[in-house]
Amino acid sequence: MALAALAASIARQSGLPDHHQSLPPLLAHADRTAREAGPGKARTGPADEEGFPELADPGALAALRALTAVLAGASSYVRTEPSRPVRAAAGHSGTPPVTRLLTDASLAYHTDRSELAAELHRQAASPRGARGSRGPQVWELPAQVDTLIALGRWMEAESLLTDGRSVAAVHRLPRLDMDLEALAVTLRALRGDPVPAAFTYDPQPPLAPSASRVPFTGPHWRSVSLDENRATRARMLRACGLSALSLGDSDGAHRHLRALYGEDGAPLDAFVAPRAIAELAESARRTGNQTEAARILAEVRTAQGDRPTLRMTLLMHHAAALVDEGGDPEHHFRLALVSAAGETWPLERARTRLHYAVWLRRRRRPLKARAQLSAVLEAALRFGAPALAETARGELRAAGAAETCGAVGPAHRLDELTAQQRQIAGLAADGLTNREIGERLFLSPRTVGSHLYQVYPKLGISSRRQLRDVLRNA
């Protein structure tokens, strides 16, 4: 089973068809071997002393089996629940082994249980919450950062990106650094602070530098094959697509997002590409490629099976509202917004509301449009997406209304901060790092980061540069 899980992890990263095709028989063999051995004979022996889960533990075995099946593409396993809460494996003095936590976290991540995935990753990273070395956690950093971005916890994601890229540099892990660089570009684009237009990635391999284009992967493009690391390549394509959208380059955005799928609509990566389907639909609508995007959406629906996750269900309805010209857009918009659980992914929910509001305004229904736009503006200010907030303000004006929330400028919202938050904000604006602020105020760097995480949304900003501007104008 451990070998099957390792093979599934390799196939997940590579995305190569022959790797995926080898997984079902390997998983079946592992299941058969486990049943023949029986629970009393399945102990792993010395490996247990290093913190690996005992195969005799039914929970550990079930989690590993479910994760392997999900990575192998077995849709029948998509409803399998990770441990909630995580329990200690036998013989580990009440602390769960890090491998068990990471297995459960990966299962939660790949089945769109984002809040649970974030909590399990947090437990695995805590020295008090898990036993084991940092080694296995390093390879889960991209999933952990991606989860935090999806949840709108961008300050935490940014801090983790900085730490993770330092680890990747020190230990010379180029593929990890490429994944984290792609996620850093993604986060900047979502905030509305994209990289320059020249900083792009050619979706056609090989990835070679040229005089007119800065290679996305910097010094790593020679050492990592993107043909054999399709998960990394997919993250890079999505990052460039989102960056192009932020810059108003609809053609460039569509070129990159379209490259997430083959000519037949098959995804380059089984996880990243489907979750970018609404972004592809947005770029397709802007460039007049709705028919092609609708065909890809149909392929995504088929691949997701009869029981897609809630997140994928909402994303597919959002995409259908934008590109399914034979359907009812309002029907799809409403289905994309009907579930309150969709607030788990606040940016995805806000972008759906924005597109619905634009659709309503163009059909002369300004009152309903303004209700959606007010929610978009409030959400954008809350999790620090100033570009989205400005778009919502512009649509509100076009819908015949002034702002319904967030109308007070950032400088005037300083009164909403506590005394300690104002003190921390002032030191951060002066250029001090979280560690330096903590040493001066006798706080931990994590506590300082937590305070800034609360300060930014209150001021409607997303960076220290903007914080300096706010305090200078106060």
PDB file of C-alpha atoms in Angstrom, residues 146 149 154 182-195 216 234-250 252-257 260 272 275-280 282-283 286 347-348 351 387:
ATOM      1  CA  ASP A 146      -2.980  26.620  -2.695  1.00  0.00           C
ATOM      2  CA  ILE A 149      -5.215  31.033  -1.272  1.00  0.00           C
ATOM      3  CA  TRP A 154      -3.730  35.344   1.822  1.00  0.00           C
ATOM      4  CA  ALA A 182       3.805  29.889  -9.665  1.00  0.00           C
ATOM      5  CA  LEU A 183       1.599  30.219  -6.588  1.00  0.00           C
ATOM      6  CA  ALA A 184       3.270  33.523  -5.665  1.00  0.00           C
ATOM      7  CA  VAL A 185       2.441  34.885  -9.141  1.00  0.00           C
ATOM      8  CA  THR A 186      -1.109  33.526  -8.748  1.00  0.00           C
ATOM      9  CA  LEU A 187      -1.542  35.352  -5.447  1.00  0.00           C
ATOM     10  CA  ARG A 188      -0.237  38.620  -6.877  1.00  0.00           C
ATOM     11  CA  ALA A 189      -2.577  38.336  -9.840  1.00  0.00           C
ATOM     12  CA  LEU A 190      -5.605  37.666  -7.627  1.00  0.00           C
ATOM     13  CA  ARG A 191      -4.739  40.731  -5.566  1.00  0.00           C
ATOM     14  CA  GLY A 192      -4.494  42.769  -8.747  1.00  0.00           C
ATOM     15  CA  ASP A 193      -0.750  43.242  -8.526  1.00  0.00           C
ATOM     16  CA  PRO A 194       0.442  41.070 -11.444  1.00  0.00           C
ATOM     17  CA  VAL A 195       3.990  40.578 -12.616  1.00  0.00           C
ATOM     18  CA  PHE A 216       8.958  32.043 -15.793  1.00  0.00           C
ATOM     19  CA  ALA A 234      -0.360  23.548 -14.913  1.00  0.00           C
ATOM     20  CA  ARG A 235       0.254  25.848 -11.942  1.00  0.00           C
ATOM     21  CA  MET A 236       2.530  27.987 -14.117  1.00  0.00           C
ATOM     22  CA  LEU A 237      -0.043  28.208 -16.906  1.00  0.00           C
ATOM     23  CA  ARG A 238      -2.824  29.192 -14.509  1.00  0.00           C
ATOM     24  CA  ALA A 239      -0.595  31.799 -12.863  1.00  0.00           C
ATOM     25  CA  CYS A 240       0.246  33.381 -16.214  1.00  0.00           C
ATOM     26  CA  GLY A 241      -3.396  33.256 -17.299  1.00  0.00           C
ATOM     27  CA  LEU A 242      -4.563  35.038 -14.151  1.00  0.00           C
ATOM     28  CA  SER A 243      -1.763  37.569 -14.437  1.00  0.00           C
ATOM     29  CA  ALA A 244      -2.785  38.323 -18.013  1.00  0.00           C
ATOM     30  CA  LEU A 245      -6.424  38.739 -16.933  1.00  0.00           C
ATOM     31  CA  SER A 246      -5.311  41.260 -14.312  1.00  0.00           C
ATOM     32  CA  LEU A 247      -3.377  43.175 -16.960  1.00  0.00           C
ATOM     33  CA  GLY A 248      -6.380  43.228 -19.298  1.00  0.00           C
ATOM     34  CA  ASP A 249      -4.645  40.931 -21.807  1.00  0.00           C
ATOM     35  CA  SER A 250      -7.603  38.689 -22.674  1.00  0.00           C
ATOM     36  CA  GLY A 252      -2.814  36.123 -23.509  1.00  0.00           C
ATOM     37  CA  ALA A 253      -5.015  34.900 -20.669  1.00  0.00           C
ATOM     38  CA  HIS A 254      -6.965  32.614 -22.962  1.00  0.00           C
ATOM     39  CA  ARG A 255      -3.809  31.279 -24.591  1.00  0.00           C
ATOM     40  CA  HIS A 256      -2.384  30.203 -21.234  1.00  0.00           C
ATOM     41  CA  LEU A 257      -5.617  28.908 -19.699  1.00  0.00           C
ATOM     42  CA  LEU A 260      -4.382  23.594 -19.473  1.00  0.00           C
ATOM     43  CA  VAL A 272      -5.427  22.139 -11.226  1.00  0.00           C
ATOM     44  CA  ARG A 275     -10.515  24.075 -10.903  1.00  0.00           C
ATOM     45  CA  ALA A 276      -9.534  26.721 -13.452  1.00  0.00           C
ATOM     46  CA  ILE A 277     -12.580  26.009 -15.638  1.00  0.00           C
ATOM     47  CA  ALA A 278     -14.425  29.198 -14.621  1.00  0.00           C
ATOM     48  CA  GLU A 279     -11.300  31.257 -15.328  1.00  0.00           C
ATOM     49  CA  LEU A 280     -11.020  29.631 -18.759  1.00  0.00           C
ATOM     50  CA  GLU A 282     -14.114  34.062 -18.430  1.00  0.00           C
ATOM     51  CA  SER A 283     -11.194  34.393 -20.839  1.00  0.00           C
ATOM     52  CA  ARG A 286     -13.791  37.934 -23.486  1.00  0.00           C
ATOM     53  CA  LEU A 347     -12.798  34.728  -4.165  1.00  0.00           C
ATOM     54  CA  GLU A 348     -14.520  32.155  -6.375  1.00  0.00           C
ATOM     55  CA  ARG A 351     -16.131  36.449  -9.011  1.00  0.00           C
ATOM     56  CA  ALA A 387      -8.411  45.343  -7.990  1.00  0.00           C
TER      57      ALA A 387
END
